[in-house]
Coordinates of C-alpha atoms in Angstrom, one line a residue:
P1 CA -7.4 -19.2 -6.6
F2 CA -6.8 -16.9 -9.5
T3 CA -9.3 -14.1 -10.2
L4 CA -9.8 -13.1 -13.8
S5 CA -10.7 -9.4 -14.4
T6 CA -13.5 -8.2 -16.7
M7 CA -10.8 -6.0 -18.3
S8 CA -8.3 -8.8 -18.8
I9 CA -6.6 -9.4 -22.2
C10 CA -7.6 -13.1 -21.8
S11 CA -11.3 -13.9 -22.1
I12 CA -13.1 -16.2 -19.7
E13 CA -13.1 -18.8 -22.3
D14 CA -9.4 -18.4 -23.0
V15 CA -8.6 -19.2 -19.4
A16 CA -11.2 -22.1 -19.1
S17 CA -9.7 -23.7 -22.2
V18 CA -6.1 -24.1 -20.7
T19 CA -6.9 -25.1 -17.0
K20 CA -9.1 -27.7 -15.3
K21 CA -8.8 -25.9 -11.9
P22 CA -11.7 -23.6 -11.1
F23 CA -10.9 -19.8 -11.1
W24 CA -12.8 -16.8 -9.9
F25 CA -14.2 -14.0 -12.1
Q26 CA -14.3 -10.3 -11.2
L27 CA -17.2 -8.2 -12.4
Y28 CA -18.1 -4.5 -12.6
V29 CA -21.6 -3.1 -12.5
L30 CA -22.2 -1.5 -15.9
R31 CA -25.1 0.4 -17.5
D32 CA -25.6 -2.4 -20.1
K33 CA -27.3 -4.9 -18.0
D34 CA -27.7 -7.4 -20.8
F35 CA -23.9 -7.4 -21.1
V36 CA -23.5 -7.9 -17.4
L37 CA -25.9 -10.8 -17.4
N38 CA -24.0 -12.3 -20.4
L39 CA -20.7 -12.0 -18.4
I40 CA -22.3 -13.7 -15.5
D41 CA -23.6 -16.5 -17.7
R42 CA -20.2 -17.0 -19.3
A43 CA -18.5 -17.2 -15.9
K44 CA -21.1 -19.8 -14.9
A45 CA -20.5 -21.8 -18.2
A46 CA -16.7 -21.8 -17.5
K47 CA -17.4 -23.2 -14.0
C48 CA -15.9 -20.2 -12.1
S49 CA -16.2 -21.0 -8.4
A50 CA -16.8 -17.5 -7.2
L51 CA -17.9 -14.1 -8.5
M52 CA -16.0 -11.0 -7.2
L53 CA -18.0 -7.9 -7.6
T54 CA -16.0 -4.5 -7.5
L55 CA -17.8 -1.8 -5.7
D56 CA -15.3 1.1 -5.8
L57 CA -14.8 1.8 -9.6
Q58 CA -18.2 3.4 -10.5
I59 CA -16.3 6.6 -11.2
L60 CA -12.7 6.6 -12.4
G61 CA -10.4 8.2 -9.9
Q62 CA -7.7 10.8 -10.8
R63 CA -4.7 8.6 -11.4
H64 CA -1.9 11.0 -11.3
K65 CA 0.7 8.4 -12.4
D66 CA -1.3 7.4 -15.4
I67 CA -1.6 11.0 -16.4
R68 CA 2.1 11.6 -16.0
N69 CA 3.0 8.5 -17.9
G70 CA 0.5 9.4 -20.7
L71 CA -1.4 6.2 -20.2
S72 CA -4.4 6.0 -22.7
A73 CA -6.5 3.6 -24.6
P74 CA -5.8 3.3 -27.5
P75 CA -2.3 4.1 -26.6
R76 CA -0.6 7.4 -27.9
F77 CA 3.1 7.0 -28.4
T78 CA 5.4 9.8 -27.2
P79 CA 9.1 10.2 -27.5
K80 CA 9.4 8.8 -24.0
H81 CA 7.5 5.7 -24.8
I82 CA 9.5 5.1 -28.1
W83 CA 12.7 5.4 -26.1
Q84 CA 11.5 2.9 -23.4
M85 CA 10.6 0.4 -26.2
A86 CA 13.9 0.9 -27.9
T87 CA 15.7 -0.1 -24.6
R88 CA 13.6 -3.2 -24.2
P89 CA 13.7 -5.0 -27.5
G90 CA 12.9 -8.4 -26.0
W91 CA 9.6 -7.0 -24.7
C92 CA 8.8 -5.4 -28.1
I93 CA 9.5 -8.7 -29.9
G94 CA 7.2 -10.5 -27.5
M95 CA 4.4 -8.0 -27.9
A96 CA 4.6 -8.0 -31.7
G97 CA 4.1 -11.8 -31.6
T98 CA 1.0 -11.9 -29.2
Q99 CA -2.6 -12.0 -30.3
R100 CA -3.8 -10.5 -27.1
R101 CA -3.7 -6.7 -27.5
T102 CA -7.2 -5.9 -26.3
F103 CA -9.7 -6.6 -23.7
R104 CA -11.1 -10.0 -24.9
N105 CA -14.1 -10.2 -22.4
I106 CA -15.5 -7.1 -24.0
V107 CA -14.4 -6.6 -27.6
G108 CA -16.6 -8.8 -29.8
H109 CA -19.1 -9.3 -27.0
A110 CA -20.4 -5.8 -26.1
R111 CA -22.6 -4.1 -28.7
G112 CA -20.6 -1.8 -31.0
V113 CA -17.2 -2.6 -29.6
G114 CA -14.7 -3.9 -32.2
D115 CA -11.4 -2.2 -31.4
L116 CA -9.6 -0.2 -28.8
T117 CA -11.0 3.1 -30.0
S118 CA -14.7 2.0 -29.7
L119 CA -13.7 0.2 -26.5
S120 CA -12.4 3.4 -24.9
S121 CA -15.6 5.3 -25.7
W122 CA -17.8 2.3 -24.4
T123 CA -15.8 2.1 -21.1
T124 CA -16.3 5.8 -20.5
E125 CA -20.0 5.5 -21.0
Q126 CA -20.6 2.2 -19.2
F127 CA -19.5 2.6 -15.6
D128 CA -22.6 3.3 -13.7
P129 CA -22.3 5.7 -10.8
H130 CA -25.8 4.6 -9.5
L131 CA -24.6 1.4 -7.9
S132 CA -26.9 0.4 -5.0
W133 CA -27.4 -2.6 -2.8
K134 CA -30.3 -3.6 -5.0
D135 CA -27.7 -4.2 -7.8
V136 CA -25.8 -6.6 -5.5
A137 CA -29.0 -8.5 -4.8
W138 CA -30.0 -9.1 -8.4
I139 CA -26.4 -10.0 -9.3
K140 CA -26.3 -12.5 -6.5
E141 CA -29.7 -14.0 -7.6
R142 CA -28.5 -14.4 -11.2
W143 CA -25.1 -15.8 -10.2
G144 CA -26.4 -18.3 -7.7
G145 CA -23.0 -19.1 -6.3
K146 CA -20.3 -17.7 -4.0
L147 CA -20.3 -13.9 -4.1
I148 CA -17.4 -11.7 -2.8
L149 CA -17.8 -7.9 -2.6
K150 CA -14.6 -6.0 -3.2
G151 CA -13.9 -2.4 -2.1
I152 CA -15.2 -2.1 1.4
L153 CA -13.4 0.5 3.6
D154 CA -15.9 1.3 6.5
K155 CA -17.9 -0.9 8.9
E156 CA -21.4 0.4 7.8
D157 CA -20.8 -0.9 4.3
A158 CA -19.4 -4.0 5.7
L159 CA -22.5 -4.7 7.8
M160 CA -24.7 -3.9 4.8
A161 CA -22.7 -6.3 2.7
A162 CA -23.4 -9.0 5.2
K163 CA -27.2 -8.3 5.0
T164 CA -27.1 -8.9 1.3
G165 CA -26.1 -12.5 1.7
A166 CA -22.7 -12.0 0.2
D167 CA -20.2 -14.8 1.3
A168 CA -17.3 -12.5 1.8
I169 CA -16.0 -9.0 1.6
I170 CA -12.6 -7.7 0.6
V171 CA -11.3 -4.7 2.6
S172 CA -9.7 -2.8 -0.3
N173 CA -8.8 0.8 -1.4
H174 CA -8.2 -0.3 -5.0
G175 CA -4.4 -0.1 -4.4
G176 CA -4.7 3.6 -3.6
R177 CA -5.5 4.3 -7.3
Q178 CA -9.0 5.5 -6.9
L179 CA -8.8 8.0 -4.1
D180 CA -5.2 8.6 -3.0
G181 CA -6.2 10.2 0.3
A182 CA -8.3 7.1 1.4
P183 CA -7.1 5.0 4.3
S184 CA -5.0 2.0 3.6
S185 CA -6.8 -1.3 3.7
I186 CA -4.8 -2.5 6.8
E187 CA -5.7 0.7 8.7
V188 CA -9.4 -0.1 8.7
L189 CA -9.2 -3.9 8.6
E190 CA -9.4 -4.5 12.4
E191 CA -12.4 -2.1 12.9
I192 CA -14.3 -3.9 10.0
A193 CA -13.4 -7.4 11.2
D194 CA -14.6 -6.6 14.7
A195 CA -17.8 -5.0 13.5
V196 CA -19.0 -7.9 11.3
G197 CA -17.8 -10.7 13.6
D198 CA -18.7 -14.1 12.1
T199 CA -21.6 -12.7 10.0
I200 CA -19.4 -12.6 6.8
E201 CA -16.0 -13.7 5.9
V202 CA -13.4 -10.8 5.7
H203 CA -10.5 -10.7 3.3
M204 CA -8.1 -7.9 2.4
D205 CA -5.9 -6.7 -0.4
G206 CA -3.6 -3.8 -1.1
G207 CA 0.0 -3.6 -0.1
I208 CA 0.7 -7.3 0.4
R209 CA 4.3 -7.7 -0.6
S210 CA 5.6 -10.4 1.8
G211 CA 4.6 -13.3 3.9
Q212 CA 4.9 -10.9 7.0
D213 CA 2.3 -8.7 5.4
V214 CA -0.1 -11.7 5.0
L215 CA 0.4 -12.7 8.7
K216 CA -0.2 -9.1 9.9
A217 CA -3.6 -9.0 8.0
L218 CA -4.6 -12.4 9.5
C219 CA -3.7 -11.1 12.9
L220 CA -6.1 -8.2 12.4
G221 CA -9.0 -10.4 11.5
A222 CA -8.7 -11.2 7.8
K223 CA -9.4 -14.8 6.7
G224 CA -7.3 -14.4 3.6
T225 CA -5.4 -11.8 1.5
Y226 CA -4.9 -11.2 -2.1
I227 CA -1.8 -10.2 -4.2
G228 CA -1.5 -8.5 -7.6
R229 CA 1.9 -6.9 -8.2
P230 CA 4.1 -9.5 -6.5
F231 CA 3.2 -12.3 -9.0
L232 CA 3.2 -9.7 -11.9
Y233 CA 6.8 -8.9 -10.9
G234 CA 7.7 -12.5 -11.1
L235 CA 5.9 -12.9 -14.4
G236 CA 7.7 -10.0 -15.9
A237 CA 11.1 -11.3 -14.8
L238 CA 10.8 -15.1 -15.4
G239 CA 7.4 -15.8 -17.0
K240 CA 5.5 -18.8 -15.5
D241 CA 8.5 -19.8 -13.4
G242 CA 8.6 -16.3 -11.9
V243 CA 5.0 -16.5 -10.7
T244 CA 5.8 -19.7 -8.9
K245 CA 9.0 -18.2 -7.4
A246 CA 7.0 -15.2 -6.2
L247 CA 4.5 -17.4 -4.4
E248 CA 7.2 -19.6 -3.0
I249 CA 9.0 -16.5 -1.5
I250 CA 5.8 -15.4 0.3
R251 CA 5.1 -18.9 1.5
K252 CA 8.8 -19.2 2.9
E253 CA 8.5 -15.7 4.6
M254 CA 5.3 -16.9 6.2
D255 CA 7.0 -20.2 7.5
I256 CA 10.1 -18.3 8.9
T257 CA 7.9 -15.6 10.6
L258 CA 5.7 -18.2 12.2
A259 CA 8.6 -20.1 13.5
L260 CA 10.3 -16.9 14.9
C261 CA 7.0 -16.1 16.6
G262 CA 7.0 -19.5 18.2
K263 CA 3.8 -20.6 16.2
R264 CA 3.2 -23.6 14.1
L265 CA -0.1 -22.6 12.3
V266 CA -1.4 -19.4 10.8
T267 CA -4.5 -20.0 13.0
D268 CA -2.3 -19.6 16.0
M269 CA -1.6 -16.0 15.2
G270 CA -3.6 -13.2 16.8
K271 CA -3.6 -9.6 17.8
D272 CA -1.3 -10.5 20.7
Q273 CA 1.5 -11.0 18.2
L274 CA 1.4 -7.4 17.0
R275 CA 3.3 -4.5 18.7
R276 CA 1.6 -1.2 18.1

């Protein structure tokens, strides 16, 4: 399933209006609890089939690439940006015609947020560093459906997550963007999966670029994996058809790898297939 971010340029209602298939919603814990409750209720009204709670973004990491590239909200144009835009006229024309230039789950819904400038100030103030397992409990109670906790990197947190009654955890280092010295997701996946056993379902994201990557994660104990950049690369190149193509490539890579490993099903794969 597709997971819609709190910080998406499409609102929950935008997505619900164009698809009959259930999608998931990703949520941050923010200081404005009324706004968080409203987001949860909007996701329920849109019949989202699962809520994904991000645990590793209570403080924004030092994102060196963002700093070097001058990324900001609202954007500040530099000569470098202007040159990049000039060499991509098709992209500029497309952006000029879009109505979605802001975070539509927030602007118009959060108090005092009406444009990118006010959104930037609001975001800086809203991320709550005092996240605790009690927050997970009240969010689960309000949501009432499937809850997935994203951002687990050690077995102690994984075991605590299982005790909260969450349905699944995602072993994730936020793509290495929060703490660049943190271990990769796949480094700690096996230890976490072994620690929790069957008490909670274990998923993984971060660095999945091929069907072989998916199978490696499954061999190490994951029940599923997530992708971000691969389908975005496809989207950027060919639009909707590019997304389909990216998924087809990963599926084909999985099929070929299974065949060359002498296996028919992904459930036949295990640690014995890995050489370390």
